[in-house]
Each structure stands twice: as C-alpha cells, then as structure tokens.
C-alpha cells in the first residue's frame, strides 16, 4: 500500500456501526450523526437535501445534527471528511425501536410457534433488524463490536427477535412507514448488567479494575479448557456411533453428574458433548421396563439406552428429564446410557439435583446413576457467558455506544434473572425505574416511551407453598409487582401475558401475542389511538364488607369476564393472621366480590399471586388479562 493510501486511511472518517447501509432513522425528530475523523477535519454530512458541516475536535470526535424529516426513502447518507468520503445507501426514515432484555426478547422467530409460516411470509424489505452482538466492557464504549441492518426476508427473519418482529409487523400495518428494530439482548442477563455505574452507586474505576480481573481469570480458565480439549485433537469428531452400546470409552474423560461442565474444566465451551453411564438390572427388572432420569440438561438432549433412542427434549434448560424405557431396550446385566447434549450458550451439560439422575425399575426404588464419562463432539470456546451477570458490563458495550441514536421508544422484556429470590425481586422495584430514567437521560428524552412485558407464568421452583398449594412466598409474583409499580413513571406501558405462558418452559413459544400486545400498547401510548383498549382490567381499590372483599377495577376494561368461560379463579383472601386461602369470586359490574369459608373476617386479597400466576383468568372486554396484584404489601 502506498504512502498516500496509508495517509488517507489514517484520516478516514469512522462512524458508529449502527450507521450502515440499510439503516432506518427516526422520523419527525432531529437526526444526530457523529463519528471520528482527523483532528480539526471539516466533516460535511449530506442527507435528503440537507447539509451540515462540522469540525472534528482535537480528539477527532465530531457530532452534527440534521433537522427532523418525515418518513421517506431510500436515501443516500454522505459523510465527507476530505480524506475518505463515505456513502451509506438504502437509508430510510421511519420508526425506530430499541428492543432489549434477556432471552425472551432475544428469542428468535425460528424457534417459536408458527415459525415456518411466519418465516415464509417474511418478505417486507421495510422491516429492518439490527442485531448487536453479545459483548461486554468494563467502561462505557464509543463503538459497538459489530452488527448490520438486515431486511426481513425468508432467509433472514428466522434470526430476528420474534417479539420485536411481530411488533414491527403491526407497526408497519399501522403507520405504513419503514420500521427499524435495534436488538440489544442477552439471554440470562440481570438488570444490573444493563445499568450504568452511577445509577447503581458504583465506582467506575473499581468496576474497570473488576473487568480487568475478569479478563485475567478468563485467560486462565480458557487455558484449562483448551488443555482439556487437546486430548481429542480431531474436533469436530465423528460421533455417528457414540450412542451404541459397545462404544469404547477408554479415551473419554470422567465428569461429575449433575454439574454444569463449565465448573469442571470446560469453562467457556459451547457446542455438543456426550455423556455415558451404565446400570445393572435383573432379568425380571429388564422385562418390566424402567424410568430413566438424566437430570436437567442445558440446553437440548437426545438420550439412548443400549443404542435405542428413549427420549429427546429441545431447549428446556431447566426441565428435569424423565424418560420411560421399554423392556425392548433392556436386558439383564449391564445396560448403557448415552446422552448427546447440545449447548447453545450459557451453562452446558447435565445439572440440577442429584435425585433427578436415576434409574428406577417398575415397582422398585430409584437408584443413583454414577460414574459418568464425557467426550466432546464439537466446541466453540469463548468466555462471555457469565458477563451478563455483572453490573454495567452490557450497558457499557451494548447500550452506551448507541448514544442518542434516534429512537421512538424502548421495548423491554427482562426480569426472570432477577426473580430468583424475594430480596432480588423486591430490589427490582427501585432498579427498574432507575434504569428507565438513566436510559432516558442518555437519549436526552425525559418522556422516551418505555414498554415492557410482565413476567409470564413459570414454575421456577423458587416459590414456597403451603399444604393447600397456596403460595407463602413467590419471587416471580413479587417481581411482577415491581414491574407493575413502575407504571407510575410517565410514558410507560406494561403488557400482561399470564394467559400465554408455559409453566413448564421459561421460554413460552407464543411470541406473536406478545409482539401484538406491545403494538397495541404503543398504538395507545405513542401513536395517539384513543380507540384502542391496550390493557386488561386494572385494580384500583377495595372495600371489606363483612366477610366479603369487594375489589374495584378501572371501568375502561368493562365488562369483566372469566377468560375461557366458567368459574372466575386465581383470587385469595387473608385474615389478620396473614395466611391466604383460595376465595370464591364473582363479577358484579366493575367489581369482583370475594369470599372464603376459611376466612370469616378478611383484611387483604390478592390475585395471581404465585410464580405460575396459578389459575388467574380475569379478563376485560377484549380478552386482555388482568395483571396479578395484591391489596397491600
């Protein structure tokens, strides 16, 4: 390369990666554009007939602002620093939304209900999706680590955030303009990871030192992982016969089950690995069949006994596998179990409780399955998975670099990772509004619309119940209350999905309903459609009348209904002892009247107050569900 070219490259303007071909800019708002150039360089920006010239500062940073534009395109955005001009093509002005949170917002369209038909029909070039790669940093970053704008086509849409895609579809139908989604998500992330240091009262220098320590620890852990993988130099391996009964496992490693493989010398590894174990049966036991427990598996498994497939579960990282093994797969003496595990990120392998790993002959007690062997089929190694748990790390790398890129609003679906304990869920009541306030400050938009999805029903195992299966303590219910309380902030809306969850799956596959309800909420809150009923019945107060508790609801959702017809359920009342009992509930206009034979003098009531929002079925006129609540803390 010649000296002239080197000089040109040295001074070439650098843009944030979100400024790229195919981008969507927010209509009807001033359009900020920024970047880096040679110190003192005159940078000219041309777009849609508008021009502005700015001078790069001594550190090379420059920032310009174009006047607001109506929807339109395609345009060319030109940035000329007199060294290496850039042109961005196929740029539209329309509606831009930031979609953020953890796995239920990240969840791709390809892994949802109705995915095949939805992907085949995804042929709208004016729905565009920018996926920010999972990344972390100890201090706020100027630049994203990657990402590009993609149009919705059958070849691309399967990787889009499903919730955001369905939201965008509805928004396209409502507005007729281009819709851009910026997807900044990371499965399993806590709210602390998405907030800046000042909001959490943390010293930024200490956090930077913590990040450096994490990197050092990562380097050491990766050395161990690579050393362990070196025992099998041919990866990916030919595993086509590893399910068979007579596999020679002499070269396999030993591993403790249950226990994620990251904790056993395989930190940072995602991919495919196999587990093998054996158990003995008498002839009579083999003839009657067994139940095989292979624990909770992160993320997917296929399981064989003596070479015969006996079970398969996809993407259920927290579900204990129990497979029925027929007599045809068994024999007297030694029987062999093979489990192929696919891990797509986060923890990997067989985990859970020791009692969930067993073999149980019919009519006999369960026996522990011990002495497991382990071998890797294919692996990708990178230590990023646990960074979604540390304060500020995701904010620094995945939100801060967006700076004040024009957006209409934020879609948020997060909280599962902050609902493990009651104190966590209670703390969320302060953390969530603090995050919203901080992000609004970054965007210089005090009323930036912020829409979120309340937690779906899920049997998390974190709640505590009495002998009558009534919740004594429910972190998920507490976190839903923390979310609902955040509606006190202006320009916010909450979507309730107690009717479309899956108590056995933390990732309910019906994402279309979630996206559609967010679009309903946006229609009312952001786009001024006062004809829209965007939420279900809202509790507004109560009275105690003798042995009855009378709950009052916002009349906007009238008439009240029992979803699915039949009996109204999900309500409980308590007396002065604070112990809740199920209540009979009946609708009376905009009121619900509760009574329980077990509580003669009620003082409090609650609805849907459990991790699973058990049996809660109160809806409004349009079928939208009521949010779980209680009458007092």
Coordinates of C-alpha atoms in Angstrom, one line a residue:
X1 CA 0.0 0.0 0.0
X2 CA 1.4 3.4 -1.0
X3 CA 2.0 6.3 1.5
X4 CA -0.9 8.3 0.1
X5 CA -3.3 5.4 0.7
X6 CA -1.9 5.0 4.2
X7 CA -2.4 8.6 5.0
X8 CA -5.9 8.5 3.6
X9 CA -6.8 5.5 5.8
X10 CA -5.3 7.1 8.8
X11 CA -7.7 10.1 8.4
X12 CA -10.7 8.1 7.2
X13 CA -13.9 9.0 9.0
X14 CA -15.2 6.4 11.4
X15 CA -18.9 6.0 12.0
X16 CA -20.8 4.1 14.7
X17 CA -21.6 0.7 13.3
X18 CA -25.3 1.4 13.6
X19 CA -24.8 3.9 10.8
X20 CA -24.6 1.5 7.9
X21 CA -26.3 0.6 4.6
X22 CA -29.9 -0.2 5.0
X23 CA -30.3 1.8 8.3
X24 CA -33.6 3.3 9.5
X25 CA -33.6 6.8 11.0
X26 CA -36.3 8.1 13.3
X27 CA -38.8 10.4 11.6
X28 CA -40.0 13.7 13.0
X29 CA -37.0 14.0 15.3
X30 CA -33.7 15.9 14.9
X31 CA -31.2 13.4 13.5
X32 CA -27.9 13.2 15.4
X33 CA -24.9 12.0 13.4
X34 CA -21.5 11.5 14.9
X35 CA -18.1 9.9 14.4
X36 CA -14.4 10.2 14.4
X37 CA -12.0 11.9 11.9
X38 CA -8.6 13.5 11.9
X39 CA -8.4 16.3 14.5
X40 CA -9.6 19.6 13.0
X41 CA -11.1 17.9 9.9
X42 CA -14.1 19.6 8.3
X43 CA -16.8 16.9 8.0
X44 CA -19.7 17.5 5.7
X45 CA -22.9 15.5 6.1
X46 CA -25.5 15.4 3.2
X47 CA -28.8 13.7 3.5
X48 CA -32.2 14.0 1.8
X49 CA -31.4 17.5 0.6
X50 CA -30.0 18.7 3.9
X51 CA -26.4 19.6 4.5
X52 CA -24.4 20.4 7.6
X53 CA -20.6 20.8 8.2
X54 CA -18.9 20.4 11.5
X55 CA -15.2 20.5 12.7
X56 CA -13.7 17.5 14.4
X57 CA -12.3 18.3 17.8
X58 CA -8.8 17.8 19.0
X59 CA -9.5 14.2 19.9
X60 CA -11.1 13.6 16.5
X61 CA -14.7 13.4 17.7
X62 CA -17.4 15.2 15.8
X63 CA -21.1 15.4 16.1
X64 CA -23.7 17.0 13.8
X65 CA -27.5 17.3 13.9
X66 CA -29.8 17.2 10.9
X67 CA -33.2 18.7 11.0
X68 CA -36.2 16.4 11.5
X69 CA -37.6 14.7 8.4
X70 CA -40.8 13.0 7.6
X71 CA -40.8 9.3 6.7
X72 CA -39.3 8.5 3.3
X73 CA -36.5 6.9 1.4
X74 CA -34.5 5.3 0.1
X75 CA -31.8 8.0 0.6
X76 CA -28.0 8.2 0.5
X77 CA -26.3 9.5 3.6
X78 CA -22.9 11.0 2.6
X79 CA -20.1 11.9 5.1
X80 CA -17.1 13.6 3.6
X81 CA -14.0 14.4 5.7
X82 CA -11.9 15.3 2.6
X83 CA -9.9 12.2 3.2
X84 CA -12.1 9.2 2.5
X85 CA -15.7 10.0 1.9
X86 CA -18.3 7.5 2.9
X87 CA -21.7 6.9 1.4
X88 CA -24.5 4.8 3.1
X89 CA -27.1 3.6 0.7
X90 CA -30.7 2.4 1.0
X91 CA -31.4 4.6 4.1
X92 CA -35.0 5.1 5.2
X93 CA -36.6 7.5 7.6
X94 CA -39.4 5.8 9.6
X95 CA -40.0 4.4 13.0
X96 CA -37.1 3.0 15.1
X97 CA -37.5 1.0 18.3
X98 CA -34.8 -0.4 20.7
X99 CA -35.6 -3.9 21.8
X100 CA -33.7 -5.1 24.9
X101 CA -33.7 -7.5 27.8
X102 CA -32.9 -11.2 28.2
X103 CA -33.8 -14.4 26.4
X104 CA -37.5 -14.0 25.9
X105 CA -36.8 -10.8 23.9
X106 CA -33.8 -12.3 22.2
X107 CA -35.7 -15.5 21.3
X108 CA -35.5 -15.9 17.5
X109 CA -38.5 -16.2 15.3
X110 CA -37.3 -19.6 14.0
X111 CA -37.9 -21.2 17.5
X112 CA -41.5 -20.1 18.0
X113 CA -45.0 -21.3 17.4
X114 CA -45.9 -21.0 13.8
X115 CA -42.3 -20.2 12.8
X116 CA -42.4 -22.0 9.4
X117 CA -45.4 -20.0 8.1
X118 CA -44.2 -16.7 9.6
X119 CA -40.7 -17.0 8.1
X120 CA -42.1 -18.0 4.7
X121 CA -44.3 -14.8 4.7
X122 CA -41.5 -12.6 5.9
X123 CA -40.9 -10.6 2.8
X124 CA -41.1 -7.0 3.8
X125 CA -38.0 -5.0 2.9
X126 CA -39.2 -2.1 5.1
X127 CA -38.9 -4.2 8.3
X128 CA -35.3 -4.0 9.3
X129 CA -33.4 -5.5 12.2
X130 CA -30.0 -4.6 13.6
X131 CA -28.7 -7.3 16.0
X132 CA -26.0 -6.1 18.4
X133 CA -23.5 -8.9 19.1
X134 CA -23.2 -10.1 22.7
X135 CA -20.4 -8.1 24.1
X136 CA -19.2 -6.6 27.4
X137 CA -16.8 -3.9 28.6
X138 CA -15.6 -2.6 31.9
X139 CA -16.1 1.1 30.9
X140 CA -18.5 2.8 28.5
X141 CA -17.6 2.2 24.9
X142 CA -17.9 4.5 21.9
X143 CA -18.2 1.8 19.3
X144 CA -20.3 -1.4 19.1
X145 CA -18.4 -4.6 18.4
X146 CA -20.4 -5.4 15.3
X147 CA -23.9 -5.6 13.7
X148 CA -25.6 -4.8 10.4
X149 CA -29.0 -3.9 9.2
X150 CA -31.0 -6.8 7.6
X151 CA -34.3 -6.6 5.7
X152 CA -37.0 -9.1 6.6
X153 CA -36.9 -12.0 4.1
X154 CA -37.4 -15.7 4.4
X155 CA -33.6 -16.1 4.5
X156 CA -33.1 -13.6 7.4
X157 CA -36.2 -13.3 9.5
X158 CA -35.7 -16.6 11.4
X159 CA -32.9 -14.9 13.3
X160 CA -34.8 -11.8 14.2
X161 CA -36.2 -11.2 17.7
X162 CA -39.6 -12.8 17.4
X163 CA -41.3 -10.4 19.8
X164 CA -39.8 -7.4 18.0
X165 CA -40.6 -8.8 14.6
X166 CA -44.3 -9.3 15.4
X167 CA -44.3 -5.8 16.9
X168 CA -42.7 -4.4 13.8
X169 CA -45.3 -6.1 11.6
X170 CA -48.1 -4.4 13.5
X171 CA -46.4 -1.1 13.4
X172 CA -45.9 -1.4 9.6
X173 CA -49.6 -2.0 9.2
X174 CA -50.4 1.0 11.4
X175 CA -48.0 3.5 10.0
X176 CA -47.1 2.4 6.5
X177 CA -43.5 3.5 7.0
X178 CA -40.2 1.7 7.4
X179 CA -39.7 0.1 10.8
X180 CA -36.2 -0.5 12.2
X181 CA -35.6 -2.7 15.3
X182 CA -32.3 -2.4 17.2
X183 CA -31.9 -5.7 19.0
X184 CA -29.7 -5.4 22.1
X185 CA -30.4 -8.5 24.1
X186 CA -28.5 -11.2 26.1
X187 CA -30.2 -14.3 27.5
X188 CA -30.0 -14.8 31.2
X189 CA -28.9 -11.2 31.8
X190 CA -29.7 -9.3 35.0
X191 CA -30.9 -5.7 35.2
X192 CA -27.7 -4.7 36.9
X193 CA -25.8 -5.6 33.7
X194 CA -27.9 -3.1 31.7
X195 CA -27.5 -0.1 34.1
X196 CA -24.6 2.3 34.3
X197 CA -22.3 2.6 37.2
X198 CA -23.7 6.0 38.5
X199 CA -27.2 4.7 38.6
X200 CA -26.1 1.8 40.8
X201 CA -23.9 3.9 43.0
X202 CA -20.8 2.1 41.9
X203 CA -17.3 3.5 41.5
X204 CA -16.4 3.3 37.8
X205 CA -12.7 2.9 38.5
X206 CA -13.4 -0.1 40.7
X207 CA -15.6 -1.6 38.0
X208 CA -12.9 -1.2 35.4
X209 CA -10.5 -3.0 37.7
X210 CA -13.1 -5.7 38.2
X211 CA -13.4 -6.1 34.4
X212 CA -9.6 -6.4 34.1
X213 CA -9.6 -9.1 36.8
X214 CA -12.4 -10.9 34.9
X215 CA -10.3 -10.9 31.7
X216 CA -7.3 -12.3 33.6
X217 CA -9.4 -15.0 35.2
X218 CA -10.9 -15.8 31.7
X219 CA -7.5 -16.2 30.2
X220 CA -6.5 -18.8 32.9
X221 CA -9.8 -20.6 32.6
X222 CA -9.5 -20.8 28.8
X223 CA -6.1 -22.3 29.1
X224 CA -7.6 -25.1 31.2
X225 CA -10.4 -25.6 28.7
X226 CA -8.1 -25.7 25.7
X227 CA -5.7 -28.1 27.5
X228 CA -8.7 -30.5 28.2
X229 CA -9.9 -30.3 24.6
X230 CA -6.4 -31.2 23.4
X231 CA -6.9 -34.8 24.4
X232 CA -9.1 -35.0 21.3
X233 CA -7.2 -33.3 18.5
X234 CA -9.8 -34.2 15.9
X235 CA -12.7 -31.9 16.5
X236 CA -15.4 -31.9 15.4
X237 CA -15.3 -35.7 15.8
X238 CA -17.3 -38.4 14.0
X239 CA -19.8 -39.3 16.7
X240 CA -22.2 -41.3 14.5
X241 CA -21.7 -44.4 16.6
X242 CA -21.4 -42.9 20.1
X243 CA -25.0 -43.8 21.0
X244 CA -24.3 -47.5 20.5
X245 CA -24.0 -49.9 23.5
X246 CA -20.5 -51.2 22.8
X247 CA -18.6 -47.9 22.4
X248 CA -15.1 -47.9 23.7
X249 CA -15.0 -45.1 26.2
X250 CA -11.4 -45.6 27.3
X251 CA -10.4 -42.2 25.9
X252 CA -13.3 -40.4 27.4
X253 CA -12.9 -38.0 30.3
X254 CA -14.7 -38.5 33.7
X255 CA -17.2 -35.9 34.8
X256 CA -19.4 -35.4 37.9
X257 CA -23.2 -35.5 37.2
X258 CA -25.1 -33.4 38.0
X259 CA -22.9 -30.3 37.5
X260 CA -22.5 -27.9 34.6
X261 CA -19.4 -28.7 32.5
X262 CA -18.2 -25.1 32.9
X263 CA -17.5 -25.8 36.6
X264 CA -15.4 -28.9 35.8
X265 CA -12.6 -27.6 33.5
X266 CA -14.7 -26.8 30.4
X267 CA -15.4 -23.1 31.1
X268 CA -16.4 -21.1 28.0
X269 CA -17.3 -24.1 25.9
X270 CA -20.5 -24.2 23.9
X271 CA -21.3 -27.0 21.4
X272 CA -22.0 -30.7 21.5
X273 CA -20.8 -33.2 24.1
X274 CA -21.8 -36.8 25.1
X275 CA -22.3 -38.4 28.4
X276 CA -22.2 -42.2 29.1
X277 CA -23.1 -44.2 32.2
X278 CA -24.2 -47.8 33.0
X279 CA -26.7 -49.6 35.3
X280 CA -27.4 -53.2 36.1
X281 CA -30.8 -54.9 36.0
X282 CA -32.1 -58.3 36.9
X283 CA -33.9 -60.3 34.2
X284 CA -37.2 -59.5 35.9
X285 CA -36.5 -55.8 36.2
X286 CA -35.4 -55.6 32.5
X287 CA -38.6 -57.4 31.5
X288 CA -40.8 -54.7 33.3
X289 CA -39.1 -51.6 31.9
X290 CA -37.6 -48.7 33.8
X291 CA -37.8 -44.9 34.2
X292 CA -34.6 -43.1 33.5
X293 CA -33.8 -39.7 34.9
X294 CA -31.0 -37.8 33.3
X295 CA -31.3 -34.5 35.2
X296 CA -31.8 -31.1 33.8
X297 CA -29.9 -30.5 30.6
X298 CA -28.7 -27.2 29.2
X299 CA -29.9 -26.9 26.5
X300 CA -31.1 -29.9 24.4
X301 CA -30.6 -33.6 24.6
X302 CA -31.2 -36.9 22.8
X303 CA -30.9 -40.0 25.0
X304 CA -30.4 -43.6 24.2
X305 CA -30.3 -46.9 26.2
X306 CA -28.3 -49.8 24.6
X307 CA -28.4 -47.9 21.3
X308 CA -32.1 -47.4 21.2
X309 CA -33.4 -43.8 21.5
X310 CA -35.7 -43.4 24.5
X311 CA -36.1 -39.6 24.7
X312 CA -35.4 -36.2 23.3
X313 CA -36.0 -32.7 24.7
X314 CA -35.3 -29.4 22.9
X315 CA -34.2 -26.1 24.5
X316 CA -35.5 -26.8 28.0
X317 CA -32.5 -26.0 30.2
X318 CA -34.3 -26.1 33.5
X319 CA -36.5 -29.2 32.9
X320 CA -35.6 -32.5 34.6
X321 CA -35.7 -35.2 32.0
X322 CA -37.6 -38.4 32.9
X323 CA -37.9 -41.0 30.1
X324 CA -39.7 -44.3 30.1
X325 CA -37.5 -47.1 28.8
X326 CA -39.4 -50.1 27.4
X327 CA -38.4 -53.7 28.0
X328 CA -37.4 -54.0 24.4
X329 CA -34.4 -51.6 25.0
X330 CA -33.2 -53.5 28.1
X331 CA -31.6 -56.8 29.1
X332 CA -30.4 -58.5 32.2
X333 CA -27.0 -57.4 33.4
X334 CA -25.2 -54.2 32.3
X335 CA -27.2 -51.6 30.3
X336 CA -25.6 -48.5 28.8
X337 CA -26.9 -44.9 28.7
X338 CA -25.8 -42.3 26.1
X339 CA -26.8 -38.7 26.2
X340 CA -26.0 -36.2 23.5
X341 CA -26.1 -32.7 24.8
X342 CA -26.3 -29.5 22.7
X343 CA -25.4 -26.3 24.4
X344 CA -26.1 -23.0 22.6
X345 CA -24.8 -20.6 25.2
X346 CA -24.6 -20.0 28.9
X347 CA -24.2 -23.1 31.1
X348 CA -23.9 -26.5 29.5
X349 CA -24.4 -30.1 30.4
X350 CA -26.4 -32.2 32.9
X351 CA -27.2 -30.2 36.0
X352 CA -29.9 -30.0 38.7
X353 CA -30.4 -32.1 41.8
X354 CA -28.7 -35.5 42.4
X355 CA -32.1 -37.0 42.9
X356 CA -33.0 -36.2 39.3
X357 CA -30.4 -38.5 37.9
X358 CA -31.5 -42.1 38.4
X359 CA -32.8 -45.4 37.1
X360 CA -36.0 -46.8 38.6
X361 CA -37.2 -50.3 37.8
X362 CA -41.0 -50.5 37.8
X363 CA -42.3 -51.2 41.3
X364 CA -38.8 -50.6 42.9
X365 CA -37.0 -47.7 44.4
X366 CA -34.9 -45.3 42.3
X367 CA -31.1 -45.9 42.1
X368 CA -28.5 -43.3 41.6
X369 CA -26.6 -43.2 38.3
X370 CA -22.9 -42.7 39.0
X371 CA -19.6 -42.9 37.2
X372 CA -20.2 -40.8 34.1
X373 CA -17.9 -40.5 31.1
X374 CA -17.7 -37.4 28.9
X375 CA -16.5 -36.6 25.4
X376 CA -16.8 -33.5 23.2
X377 CA -18.1 -33.8 19.7
X378 CA -17.7 -30.2 18.6
X379 CA -16.9 -27.0 20.5
X380 CA -16.7 -23.2 20.3
X381 CA -14.7 -21.6 23.1
X382 CA -15.2 -18.0 24.3
X383 CA -15.7 -16.8 27.8
X384 CA -18.6 -14.4 27.5
X385 CA -21.4 -16.3 29.0
X386 CA -21.2 -15.1 32.6
X387 CA -20.6 -11.5 31.8
X388 CA -24.4 -10.9 31.6
X389 CA -24.5 -11.2 35.4
X390 CA -22.0 -8.4 36.3
X391 CA -23.1 -4.7 36.9
X392 CA -22.6 -2.3 33.9
X393 CA -20.9 -4.7 31.6
X394 CA -23.6 -5.0 29.0
X395 CA -24.7 -1.4 29.3
X396 CA -21.1 -0.3 28.6
X397 CA -20.8 -2.3 25.4
X398 CA -24.4 -2.8 24.0
X399 CA -26.3 0.4 25.0
X400 CA -23.9 3.2 25.6
X401 CA -22.4 3.1 22.1
X402 CA -25.9 3.9 20.7
X403 CA -25.6 7.2 22.4
X404 CA -28.6 9.3 21.3
X405 CA -29.3 7.5 18.0
X406 CA -32.9 8.5 17.3
X407 CA -35.5 6.0 18.6
X408 CA -39.2 6.3 19.1
X409 CA -39.2 4.1 22.2
X410 CA -37.9 1.1 24.0
X411 CA -39.3 -2.5 24.2
X412 CA -38.1 -4.3 27.3
X413 CA -38.6 -8.0 28.3
X414 CA -36.4 -8.9 31.3
X415 CA -36.7 -9.9 34.9
X416 CA -36.5 -13.6 35.1
X417 CA -32.9 -13.4 36.2
X418 CA -33.8 -11.0 39.0
X419 CA -36.6 -13.3 40.3
X420 CA -34.5 -16.0 41.9
X421 CA -35.0 -14.7 45.5
X422 CA -37.5 -12.5 47.2
X423 CA -34.9 -9.8 48.1
X424 CA -33.9 -9.7 44.4
X425 CA -37.4 -9.2 43.2
X426 CA -38.1 -6.5 45.8
X427 CA -35.0 -4.6 44.8
X428 CA -36.2 -4.6 41.2
X429 CA -38.9 -2.1 42.3
X430 CA -36.1 0.5 42.6
X431 CA -33.8 -0.8 39.9
X432 CA -36.3 -0.8 37.0
X433 CA -37.5 2.8 37.2
X434 CA -33.8 3.8 37.8
X435 CA -32.8 2.1 34.6
X436 CA -35.6 3.8 32.6
X437 CA -34.6 7.2 34.0
X438 CA -31.0 6.6 33.2
X439 CA -31.7 5.5 29.6
X440 CA -33.9 8.5 29.1
X441 CA -31.1 10.7 30.2
X442 CA -28.7 9.1 27.7
X443 CA -31.2 9.8 24.9
X444 CA -31.9 13.3 26.2
X445 CA -35.6 12.4 26.1
X446 CA -37.3 12.6 29.6
X447 CA -40.5 11.1 28.1
X448 CA -39.0 8.4 25.9
X449 CA -41.7 5.8 25.7
X450 CA -40.8 2.6 27.6
X451 CA -42.9 -0.5 27.1
X452 CA -42.3 -3.8 28.9
X453 CA -43.6 -7.3 29.2
X454 CA -44.6 -8.6 32.6
X455 CA -43.2 -12.0 33.5
X456 CA -45.0 -15.0 32.1
X457 CA -46.2 -17.8 34.3
X458 CA -43.4 -20.3 35.1
X459 CA -42.9 -23.0 37.7
X460 CA -39.5 -21.7 38.8
X461 CA -39.1 -23.8 41.9
X462 CA -38.2 -20.6 43.8
X463 CA -41.7 -20.1 45.4
X464 CA -42.8 -21.7 48.7
X465 CA -46.3 -23.2 49.1
X466 CA -48.4 -24.4 52.0
X467 CA -50.2 -27.8 52.2
X468 CA -53.1 -26.4 50.2
X469 CA -50.7 -25.3 47.4
X470 CA -51.2 -21.6 48.2
X471 CA -48.1 -19.5 47.8
X472 CA -46.3 -18.5 51.0
X473 CA -43.6 -16.7 49.1
X474 CA -43.3 -16.0 45.4
X475 CA -40.3 -14.1 43.9
X476 CA -41.9 -14.1 40.5
X477 CA -45.1 -12.6 41.8
X478 CA -43.0 -10.0 43.7
X479 CA -41.1 -9.1 40.6
X480 CA -44.4 -8.7 38.6
X481 CA -45.5 -6.3 41.3
X482 CA -42.2 -4.4 41.0
X483 CA -42.8 -4.2 37.3
X484 CA -46.4 -3.0 37.7
X485 CA -45.3 -0.3 40.2
X486 CA -43.0 1.2 37.5
X487 CA -46.1 2.3 35.6
X488 CA -46.0 5.3 38.0
X489 CA -43.4 6.8 35.6
X490 CA -44.8 8.8 32.7
X491 CA -44.9 7.4 29.2
X492 CA -44.8 3.8 30.2
X493 CA -46.9 0.8 29.5
X494 CA -47.0 -2.8 30.6
X495 CA -48.1 -5.9 28.7
X496 CA -49.5 -8.8 30.7
X497 CA -49.2 -12.4 29.4
X498 CA -50.5 -14.6 32.2
X499 CA -52.7 -16.3 29.6
X500 CA -49.9 -17.2 27.0
X501 CA -47.1 -18.5 29.3
X502 CA -46.0 -22.1 29.8
X503 CA -45.4 -23.1 33.4
X504 CA -43.0 -25.8 32.3
X505 CA -41.0 -23.6 30.0
X506 CA -39.3 -20.3 30.9
X507 CA -39.4 -19.5 27.1
X508 CA -43.1 -19.7 26.1
X509 CA -43.2 -20.1 22.3
X510 CA -46.2 -17.9 21.6
X511 CA -44.3 -14.7 20.8
X512 CA -46.8 -13.4 18.3
X513 CA -49.3 -12.5 21.0
X514 CA -46.5 -10.7 23.0
X515 CA -45.5 -8.6 20.0
X516 CA -49.1 -7.8 19.1
X517 CA -49.9 -6.6 22.6
X518 CA -46.8 -4.4 22.7
X519 CA -48.0 -2.9 19.4
X520 CA -51.4 -2.3 21.0
X521 CA -49.8 -0.5 23.9
X522 CA -47.7 1.5 21.5
X523 CA -50.8 2.4 19.5
X524 CA -52.4 4.0 22.5
X525 CA -49.4 5.4 24.3
X526 CA -47.2 6.6 21.4
X527 CA -49.4 6.9 18.3
X528 CA -52.4 8.5 19.9
X529 CA -55.1 5.9 19.1
X530 CA -57.5 6.5 21.9
X531 CA -59.9 3.9 20.5
X532 CA -57.5 1.2 21.4
X533 CA -58.1 -0.9 24.6
X534 CA -54.5 -1.8 25.3
X535 CA -54.7 -3.5 28.7
X536 CA -56.9 -5.7 30.8
X537 CA -58.7 -4.8 34.0
X538 CA -56.7 -2.7 36.4
X539 CA -57.2 -3.0 40.1
X540 CA -58.0 0.5 41.6
X541 CA -59.1 -0.2 45.2
X542 CA -61.1 -2.4 47.5
X543 CA -63.5 -2.4 50.4
X544 CA -64.2 -5.0 53.1
X545 CA -67.9 -5.6 53.6
X546 CA -68.4 -8.2 56.4
X547 CA -67.0 -11.5 55.2
X548 CA -66.6 -10.1 51.6
X549 CA -63.7 -8.3 50.0
X550 CA -65.0 -6.1 47.1
X551 CA -62.4 -5.3 44.5
X552 CA -62.9 -2.3 42.2
X553 CA -61.4 -2.2 38.7
X554 CA -60.8 0.5 36.1
X555 CA -64.1 0.8 34.0
X556 CA -62.1 1.1 30.8
X557 CA -61.8 -2.7 30.5
X558 CA -65.5 -3.4 31.3
X559 CA -67.3 -5.7 31.2
X560 CA -65.2 -8.0 33.3
X561 CA -65.1 -11.7 32.3
X562 CA -63.7 -15.1 33.3
X563 CA -61.2 -15.9 30.5
X564 CA -62.3 -19.1 28.7
X565 CA -65.7 -19.0 30.4
X566 CA -66.7 -20.9 33.5
X567 CA -65.6 -20.1 37.0
X568 CA -63.5 -17.0 37.9
X569 CA -60.3 -18.2 39.5
X570 CA -56.9 -17.0 40.9
X571 CA -58.2 -15.0 43.9
X572 CA -57.2 -15.4 47.5
X573 CA -58.1 -13.7 50.8
X574 CA -56.5 -13.5 54.2
X575 CA -57.5 -12.6 57.7
X576 CA -55.4 -10.8 60.3
X577 CA -53.1 -13.8 60.6
X578 CA -51.8 -13.0 57.1
X579 CA -52.5 -16.6 55.8
X580 CA -54.1 -16.6 52.4
X581 CA -56.8 -19.0 51.3
X582 CA -58.5 -19.6 48.0
X583 CA -61.6 -17.5 47.5
X584 CA -64.8 -17.8 45.6
X585 CA -65.0 -14.9 43.2
X586 CA -68.0 -13.4 41.3
X587 CA -68.2 -10.5 39.0
X588 CA -70.6 -7.6 39.8
X589 CA -70.3 -4.9 37.2
X590 CA -66.8 -3.4 37.5
X591 CA -66.3 -5.2 40.8
X592 CA -65.2 -8.7 41.9
X593 CA -66.6 -9.9 45.1
X594 CA -64.5 -12.4 47.1
X595 CA -65.5 -14.8 49.9
X596 CA -63.8 -17.7 51.6
X597 CA -65.4 -20.1 54.2
X598 CA -61.9 -20.3 55.7
X599 CA -61.7 -16.5 56.4
X600 CA -64.6 -15.0 58.3
X601 CA -63.0 -11.6 58.7
X602 CA -60.9 -10.8 55.7
X603 CA -58.4 -7.9 55.6
X604 CA -56.5 -8.5 52.4
X605 CA -56.8 -10.0 49.0
X606 CA -54.6 -10.9 46.1
X607 CA -54.8 -12.3 42.6
X608 CA -52.5 -14.5 40.5
X609 CA -50.0 -14.4 43.4
X610 CA -47.6 -17.2 42.6
X611 CA -44.8 -17.9 40.2
X612 CA -47.2 -19.6 37.9
X613 CA -50.0 -17.0 38.4
X614 CA -52.0 -20.0 39.3
X615 CA -55.4 -20.3 37.5
X616 CA -55.6 -16.5 37.1
X617 CA -58.3 -15.9 34.4
X618 CA -59.8 -12.4 34.9
X619 CA -60.0 -10.5 31.6
X620 CA -61.6 -7.4 30.2
X621 CA -63.9 -6.8 27.3
X622 CA -61.3 -7.6 24.6
X623 CA -59.9 -10.7 26.4
X624 CA -56.8 -9.0 27.7
X625 CA -55.8 -10.4 31.1
X626 CA -55.6 -8.5 34.4
X627 CA -52.2 -8.0 36.0
X628 CA -51.6 -10.0 39.2
X629 CA -51.8 -7.8 42.3
X630 CA -52.3 -7.7 46.0
X631 CA -54.2 -5.2 48.1
X632 CA -51.3 -4.4 50.3
X633 CA -47.6 -5.3 50.8

